[in-house]
Amino acid sequence: MENNNQAHITVYTCIGKFERVKKTLVDQFANMSKEVTDSVDENGVESFVVRLKDDSDIQLSINTNQGFIGHHIHDMYNFFANVECENKKLLQSVLHQIQVFNCVIGGSFNLDDDKNRTNYIVNTMFAAAKDINGLVLMPDMRLFDSDGKLVFSAEGESDFNEYTPIANADFIDGSVDTARKERSIAVLKEKGIPYMPQLRAAVMESEAKSRTPEEIARRLFAMFGVCVYCEVRSGGQTKEETQKYLNKINDILGGELDDSLTPEEKAFLAVQKPEQRDLARFGWRYECCHVLMWALGIIDELGYPEQICDVSAMGGIIWRQDSLAGFLEGAKPRAKEEILDAADLVLRYNWACVDARIKGQKSPAKLNGEVVVEWHYALNWLIGANKNADWDNIKTHT
């Protein structure tokens, strides 16, 4: 049950060095605090408590989970986008500001009769917002800048006639990444695909990691084997009857298929009678195989994610291999820059598909949303997204 005597205040910011946020909060409350608890970090949310000298607590959280933030910001954007406002230019600037937020700071505290205490806490949250170029959202959906000026409200009110969105200098994309984004947006415009101009790539070029050709090839063969397993099991064959396909992949991998499977794949293959939804989920990864073959230069074009890939042609290449080494001799791995280009563009394809789905519309420009998300998944793995996560822990946030 919600505590009606508890007050909430939220700060939104666009920042590159998330570790700055807690330091700012602790520093701002330092003159009136007696203790700060250790942080608890779970699923991208850092929580801690500032205990004031009067022994009351302020609960603070720093949410940098980009999956949560993406959906949260999308809802916030839609809320304000539907507000009646005569100054359309101002509204558009506010919406652009909302789109670039990548960190949400929550503060909550119990209300009492001490107005000076309440004012101190609120003013300190505003001071913290100023240090990190943040904006403050009050529970009545009024959005303020760190100087206390009303940026926008649910009634379309504002203290501004014009507003310029702000972003921290440590978050601004470098020229290389900006040029990549501009190239992607040019493609989207040409195809008539909606886009979010401020959508940031999953990984900047300076942060990107490159998978080795052997690592990519092992992932390709192991995943292809699982896809074939799903296909033939869906066709009615038993677990035992399908083993020959996995055995062939194991031979190509020199007896190391088990080492090349992910924990999720191993658990799936161990099930005697898999659920249809799991067969479909792993079977769709033929599309990931397509991306990995492109990354290795085995196929010339990634193409446009409108139709499913040519599985027969893929099988024609895979099944004729005798060894991983022989396969890699014919590979022409693509440069990291080319893979980053594809990852940026597909990220924006996926955003358009998700946006259309939320609105109950068809995906634009004949994009196949299921194909797009698989491409997005594989490309994020290739560039080391989600802090260079392993295959099972890749995310496709937009």
mmCIF file with all atom_site columns, C-alpha atoms in Angstrom, residues 195-309:
data_model
loop_
_atom_site.group_PDB
_atom_site.id
_atom_site.type_symbol
_atom_site.label_atom_id
_atom_site.label_alt_id
_atom_site.label_comp_id
_atom_site.label_asym_id
_atom_site.label_entity_id
_atom_site.label_seq_id
_atom_site.pdbx_PDB_ins_code
_atom_site.Cartn_x
_atom_site.Cartn_y
_atom_site.Cartn_z
_atom_site.occupancy
_atom_site.B_iso_or_equiv
_atom_site.pdbx_formal_charge
_atom_site.auth_seq_id
_atom_site.auth_comp_id
_atom_site.auth_asym_id
_atom_site.auth_atom_id
_atom_site.pdbx_PDB_model_num
ATOM 1   C CA . TYR A 1 195 ? 12.814 7.829   -36.652 1.00 0.00 ? 195 TYR A CA 1
ATOM 2   C CA . MET A 1 196 ? 13.879 9.398   -33.366 1.00 0.00 ? 196 MET A CA 1
ATOM 3   C CA . PRO A 1 197 ? 16.695 11.873  -34.134 1.00 0.00 ? 197 PRO A CA 1
ATOM 4   C CA . GLN A 1 198 ? 18.165 11.658  -30.628 1.00 0.00 ? 198 GLN A CA 1
ATOM 5   C CA . LEU A 1 199 ? 18.216 7.850   -30.451 1.00 0.00 ? 199 LEU A CA 1
ATOM 6   C CA . ARG A 1 200 ? 21.736 6.903   -29.389 1.00 0.00 ? 200 ARG A CA 1
ATOM 7   C CA . ALA A 1 201 ? 23.564 3.891   -30.801 1.00 0.00 ? 201 ALA A CA 1
ATOM 8   C CA . ALA A 1 202 ? 23.960 0.896   -28.491 1.00 0.00 ? 202 ALA A CA 1
ATOM 9   C CA . VAL A 1 203 ? 27.739 1.329   -28.597 1.00 0.00 ? 203 VAL A CA 1
ATOM 10  C CA . MET A 1 204 ? 29.887 4.235   -29.725 1.00 0.00 ? 204 MET A CA 1
ATOM 11  C CA . GLU A 1 205 ? 32.789 3.381   -32.012 1.00 0.00 ? 205 GLU A CA 1
ATOM 12  C CA . SER A 1 206 ? 35.330 4.109   -29.294 1.00 0.00 ? 206 SER A CA 1
ATOM 13  C CA . GLU A 1 207 ? 33.594 1.579   -27.017 1.00 0.00 ? 207 GLU A CA 1
ATOM 14  C CA . ALA A 1 208 ? 32.867 -1.139  -29.586 1.00 0.00 ? 208 ALA A CA 1
ATOM 15  C CA . LYS A 1 209 ? 34.405 -4.602  -29.277 1.00 0.00 ? 209 LYS A CA 1
ATOM 16  C CA . SER A 1 210 ? 35.135 -6.847  -32.243 1.00 0.00 ? 210 SER A CA 1
ATOM 17  C CA . ARG A 1 211 ? 34.424 -10.574 -32.223 1.00 0.00 ? 211 ARG A CA 1
ATOM 18  C CA . THR A 1 212 ? 37.130 -12.726 -33.787 1.00 0.00 ? 212 THR A CA 1
ATOM 19  C CA . PRO A 1 213 ? 36.316 -14.563 -37.033 1.00 0.00 ? 213 PRO A CA 1
ATOM 20  C CA . GLU A 1 214 ? 36.618 -17.907 -35.228 1.00 0.00 ? 214 GLU A CA 1
ATOM 21  C CA . GLU A 1 215 ? 34.295 -16.738 -32.456 1.00 0.00 ? 215 GLU A CA 1
ATOM 22  C CA . ILE A 1 216 ? 31.725 -15.626 -35.018 1.00 0.00 ? 216 ILE A CA 1
ATOM 23  C CA . ALA A 1 217 ? 32.028 -18.851 -37.012 1.00 0.00 ? 217 ALA A CA 1
ATOM 24  C CA . ARG A 1 218 ? 31.610 -21.059 -33.938 1.00 0.00 ? 218 ARG A CA 1
ATOM 25  C CA . ARG A 1 219 ? 28.517 -19.124 -32.928 1.00 0.00 ? 219 ARG A CA 1
ATOM 26  C CA . LEU A 1 220 ? 27.191 -19.425 -36.491 1.00 0.00 ? 220 LEU A CA 1
ATOM 27  C CA . PHE A 1 221 ? 27.575 -23.193 -36.757 1.00 0.00 ? 221 PHE A CA 1
ATOM 28  C CA . ALA A 1 222 ? 26.283 -23.983 -33.272 1.00 0.00 ? 222 ALA A CA 1
ATOM 29  C CA . MET A 1 223 ? 23.267 -21.709 -33.743 1.00 0.00 ? 223 MET A CA 1
ATOM 30  C CA . PHE A 1 224 ? 22.548 -23.068 -37.214 1.00 0.00 ? 224 PHE A CA 1
ATOM 31  C CA . GLY A 1 225 ? 22.503 -26.577 -35.755 1.00 0.00 ? 225 GLY A CA 1
ATOM 32  C CA . VAL A 1 226 ? 19.952 -25.504 -33.154 1.00 0.00 ? 226 VAL A CA 1
ATOM 33  C CA . CYS A 1 227 ? 17.825 -23.833 -35.850 1.00 0.00 ? 227 CYS A CA 1
ATOM 34  C CA . VAL A 1 228 ? 17.789 -26.996 -37.961 1.00 0.00 ? 228 VAL A CA 1
ATOM 35  C CA . TYR A 1 229 ? 16.905 -29.005 -34.854 1.00 0.00 ? 229 TYR A CA 1
ATOM 36  C CA . CYS A 1 230 ? 13.910 -26.692 -34.288 1.00 0.00 ? 230 CYS A CA 1
ATOM 37  C CA . GLU A 1 231 ? 12.813 -26.970 -37.894 1.00 0.00 ? 231 GLU A CA 1
ATOM 38  C CA . VAL A 1 232 ? 12.825 -30.779 -38.031 1.00 0.00 ? 232 VAL A CA 1
ATOM 39  C CA . ARG A 1 233 ? 11.294 -31.155 -34.564 1.00 0.00 ? 233 ARG A CA 1
ATOM 40  C CA . SER A 1 234 ? 8.499  -28.822 -35.640 1.00 0.00 ? 234 SER A CA 1
ATOM 41  C CA . GLY A 1 235 ? 8.028  -31.126 -38.640 1.00 0.00 ? 235 GLY A CA 1
ATOM 42  C CA . GLY A 1 236 ? 7.309  -34.054 -36.347 1.00 0.00 ? 236 GLY A CA 1
ATOM 43  C CA . GLN A 1 237 ? 10.662 -35.821 -35.997 1.00 0.00 ? 237 GLN A CA 1
ATOM 44  C CA . THR A 1 238 ? 11.725 -37.098 -32.589 1.00 0.00 ? 238 THR A CA 1
ATOM 45  C CA . LYS A 1 239 ? 14.674 -35.906 -30.558 1.00 0.00 ? 239 LYS A CA 1
ATOM 46  C CA . GLU A 1 240 ? 16.597 -39.035 -31.530 1.00 0.00 ? 240 GLU A CA 1
ATOM 47  C CA . GLU A 1 241 ? 15.817 -38.661 -35.235 1.00 0.00 ? 241 GLU A CA 1
ATOM 48  C CA . THR A 1 242 ? 17.156 -35.115 -35.290 1.00 0.00 ? 242 THR A CA 1
ATOM 49  C CA . GLN A 1 243 ? 20.433 -35.933 -33.573 1.00 0.00 ? 243 GLN A CA 1
ATOM 50  C CA . LYS A 1 244 ? 22.144 -36.635 -36.908 1.00 0.00 ? 244 LYS A CA 1
ATOM 51  C CA . TYR A 1 245 ? 22.012 -32.925 -37.793 1.00 0.00 ? 245 TYR A CA 1
ATOM 52  C CA . LEU A 1 246 ? 23.683 -31.923 -34.541 1.00 0.00 ? 246 LEU A CA 1
ATOM 53  C CA . ASN A 1 247 ? 26.233 -34.692 -35.041 1.00 0.00 ? 247 ASN A CA 1
ATOM 54  C CA . LYS A 1 248 ? 27.196 -33.239 -38.417 1.00 0.00 ? 248 LYS A CA 1
ATOM 55  C CA . ILE A 1 249 ? 27.683 -29.789 -36.895 1.00 0.00 ? 249 ILE A CA 1
ATOM 56  C CA . ASN A 1 250 ? 29.732 -31.378 -34.120 1.00 0.00 ? 250 ASN A CA 1
ATOM 57  C CA . ASP A 1 251 ? 31.988 -32.980 -36.746 1.00 0.00 ? 251 ASP A CA 1
ATOM 58  C CA . ILE A 1 252 ? 32.530 -29.637 -38.494 1.00 0.00 ? 252 ILE A CA 1
ATOM 59  C CA . LEU A 1 253 ? 33.432 -28.104 -35.142 1.00 0.00 ? 253 LEU A CA 1
ATOM 60  C CA . GLY A 1 254 ? 35.949 -30.836 -34.408 1.00 0.00 ? 254 GLY A CA 1
ATOM 61  C CA . GLY A 1 255 ? 33.850 -32.365 -31.657 1.00 0.00 ? 255 GLY A CA 1
ATOM 62  C CA . GLU A 1 256 ? 33.361 -29.040 -29.859 1.00 0.00 ? 256 GLU A CA 1
ATOM 63  C CA . LEU A 1 257 ? 29.664 -28.364 -30.434 1.00 0.00 ? 257 LEU A CA 1
ATOM 64  C CA . ASP A 1 258 ? 28.880 -28.643 -26.734 1.00 0.00 ? 258 ASP A CA 1
ATOM 65  C CA . ASP A 1 259 ? 31.500 -26.006 -25.947 1.00 0.00 ? 259 ASP A CA 1
ATOM 66  C CA . SER A 1 260 ? 30.051 -23.733 -28.630 1.00 0.00 ? 260 SER A CA 1
ATOM 67  C CA . LEU A 1 261 ? 26.443 -23.863 -27.422 1.00 0.00 ? 261 LEU A CA 1
ATOM 68  C CA . THR A 1 262 ? 25.176 -21.253 -24.980 1.00 0.00 ? 262 THR A CA 1
ATOM 69  C CA . PRO A 1 263 ? 23.665 -22.237 -21.616 1.00 0.00 ? 263 PRO A CA 1
ATOM 70  C CA . GLU A 1 264 ? 20.178 -21.437 -22.937 1.00 0.00 ? 264 GLU A CA 1
ATOM 71  C CA . GLU A 1 265 ? 20.720 -23.573 -26.039 1.00 0.00 ? 265 GLU A CA 1
ATOM 72  C CA . LYS A 1 266 ? 21.994 -26.501 -23.970 1.00 0.00 ? 266 LYS A CA 1
ATOM 73  C CA . ALA A 1 267 ? 18.975 -26.320 -21.679 1.00 0.00 ? 267 ALA A CA 1
ATOM 74  C CA . PHE A 1 268 ? 16.643 -26.177 -24.669 1.00 0.00 ? 268 PHE A CA 1
ATOM 75  C CA . LEU A 1 269 ? 18.229 -29.176 -26.411 1.00 0.00 ? 269 LEU A CA 1
ATOM 76  C CA . ALA A 1 270 ? 17.986 -31.204 -23.205 1.00 0.00 ? 270 ALA A CA 1
ATOM 77  C CA . VAL A 1 271 ? 14.168 -31.004 -23.186 1.00 0.00 ? 271 VAL A CA 1
ATOM 78  C CA . GLN A 1 272 ? 12.538 -34.168 -24.523 1.00 0.00 ? 272 GLN A CA 1
ATOM 79  C CA . LYS A 1 273 ? 9.363  -32.439 -25.734 1.00 0.00 ? 273 LYS A CA 1
ATOM 80  C CA . PRO A 1 274 ? 10.059 -28.719 -26.236 1.00 0.00 ? 274 PRO A CA 1
ATOM 81  C CA . GLU A 1 275 ? 7.249  -26.178 -26.234 1.00 0.00 ? 275 GLU A CA 1
ATOM 82  C CA . GLN A 1 276 ? 6.205  -24.810 -29.606 1.00 0.00 ? 276 GLN A CA 1
ATOM 83  C CA . ARG A 1 277 ? 7.035  -21.278 -28.496 1.00 0.00 ? 277 ARG A CA 1
ATOM 84  C CA . ASP A 1 278 ? 10.624 -22.352 -27.743 1.00 0.00 ? 278 ASP A CA 1
ATOM 85  C CA . LEU A 1 279 ? 10.940 -24.103 -31.097 1.00 0.00 ? 279 LEU A CA 1
ATOM 86  C CA . ALA A 1 280 ? 9.805  -20.872 -32.748 1.00 0.00 ? 280 ALA A CA 1
ATOM 87  C CA . ARG A 1 281 ? 12.066 -18.690 -30.625 1.00 0.00 ? 281 ARG A CA 1
ATOM 88  C CA . PHE A 1 282 ? 15.248 -20.607 -31.394 1.00 0.00 ? 282 PHE A CA 1
ATOM 89  C CA . GLY A 1 283 ? 14.158 -21.329 -34.960 1.00 0.00 ? 283 GLY A CA 1
ATOM 90  C CA . TRP A 1 284 ? 13.920 -17.633 -35.765 1.00 0.00 ? 284 TRP A CA 1
ATOM 91  C CA . ARG A 1 285 ? 17.668 -17.411 -35.217 1.00 0.00 ? 285 ARG A CA 1
ATOM 92  C CA . TYR A 1 286 ? 18.268 -18.436 -38.803 1.00 0.00 ? 286 TYR A CA 1
ATOM 93  C CA . GLU A 1 287 ? 18.102 -14.651 -39.210 1.00 0.00 ? 287 GLU A CA 1
ATOM 94  C CA . CYS A 1 288 ? 20.974 -14.238 -36.740 1.00 0.00 ? 288 CYS A CA 1
ATOM 95  C CA . CYS A 1 289 ? 22.920 -16.818 -38.760 1.00 0.00 ? 289 CYS A CA 1
ATOM 96  C CA . HIS A 1 290 ? 22.313 -14.695 -41.852 1.00 0.00 ? 290 HIS A CA 1
ATOM 97  C CA . VAL A 1 291 ? 23.844 -11.658 -40.111 1.00 0.00 ? 291 VAL A CA 1
ATOM 98  C CA . LEU A 1 292 ? 26.886 -13.633 -38.944 1.00 0.00 ? 292 LEU A CA 1
ATOM 99  C CA . MET A 1 293 ? 27.472 -15.006 -42.454 1.00 0.00 ? 293 MET A CA 1
ATOM 100 C CA . TRP A 1 294 ? 27.373 -11.453 -43.746 1.00 0.00 ? 294 TRP A CA 1
ATOM 101 C CA . ALA A 1 295 ? 29.791 -10.307 -41.021 1.00 0.00 ? 295 ALA A CA 1
ATOM 102 C CA . LEU A 1 296 ? 32.218 -13.019 -42.116 1.00 0.00 ? 296 LEU A CA 1
ATOM 103 C CA . GLY A 1 297 ? 31.908 -11.967 -45.752 1.00 0.00 ? 297 GLY A CA 1
ATOM 104 C CA . ILE A 1 298 ? 30.457 -15.351 -46.763 1.00 0.00 ? 298 ILE A CA 1
ATOM 105 C CA . ILE A 1 299 ? 27.492 -13.554 -48.327 1.00 0.00 ? 299 ILE A CA 1
ATOM 106 C CA . ASP A 1 300 ? 27.867 -10.222 -50.084 1.00 0.00 ? 300 ASP A CA 1
ATOM 107 C CA . GLU A 1 301 ? 24.802 -8.287  -48.966 1.00 0.00 ? 301 GLU A CA 1
ATOM 108 C CA . LEU A 1 302 ? 22.973 -8.062  -45.675 1.00 0.00 ? 302 LEU A CA 1
ATOM 109 C CA . GLY A 1 303 ? 19.957 -6.846  -47.598 1.00 0.00 ? 303 GLY A CA 1
ATOM 110 C CA . TYR A 1 304 ? 16.761 -5.246  -46.319 1.00 0.00 ? 304 TYR A CA 1
ATOM 111 C CA . PRO A 1 305 ? 14.799 -6.922  -43.484 1.00 0.00 ? 305 PRO A CA 1
ATOM 112 C CA . GLU A 1 306 ? 11.574 -7.318  -45.396 1.00 0.00 ? 306 GLU A CA 1
ATOM 113 C CA . GLN A 1 307 ? 11.487 -11.087 -45.936 1.00 0.00 ? 307 GLN A CA 1
ATOM 114 C CA . ILE A 1 308 ? 12.994 -14.049 -44.121 1.00 0.00 ? 308 ILE A CA 1
ATOM 115 C CA . CYS A 1 309 ? 16.445 -15.154 -45.226 1.00 0.00 ? 309 CYS A CA 1
#
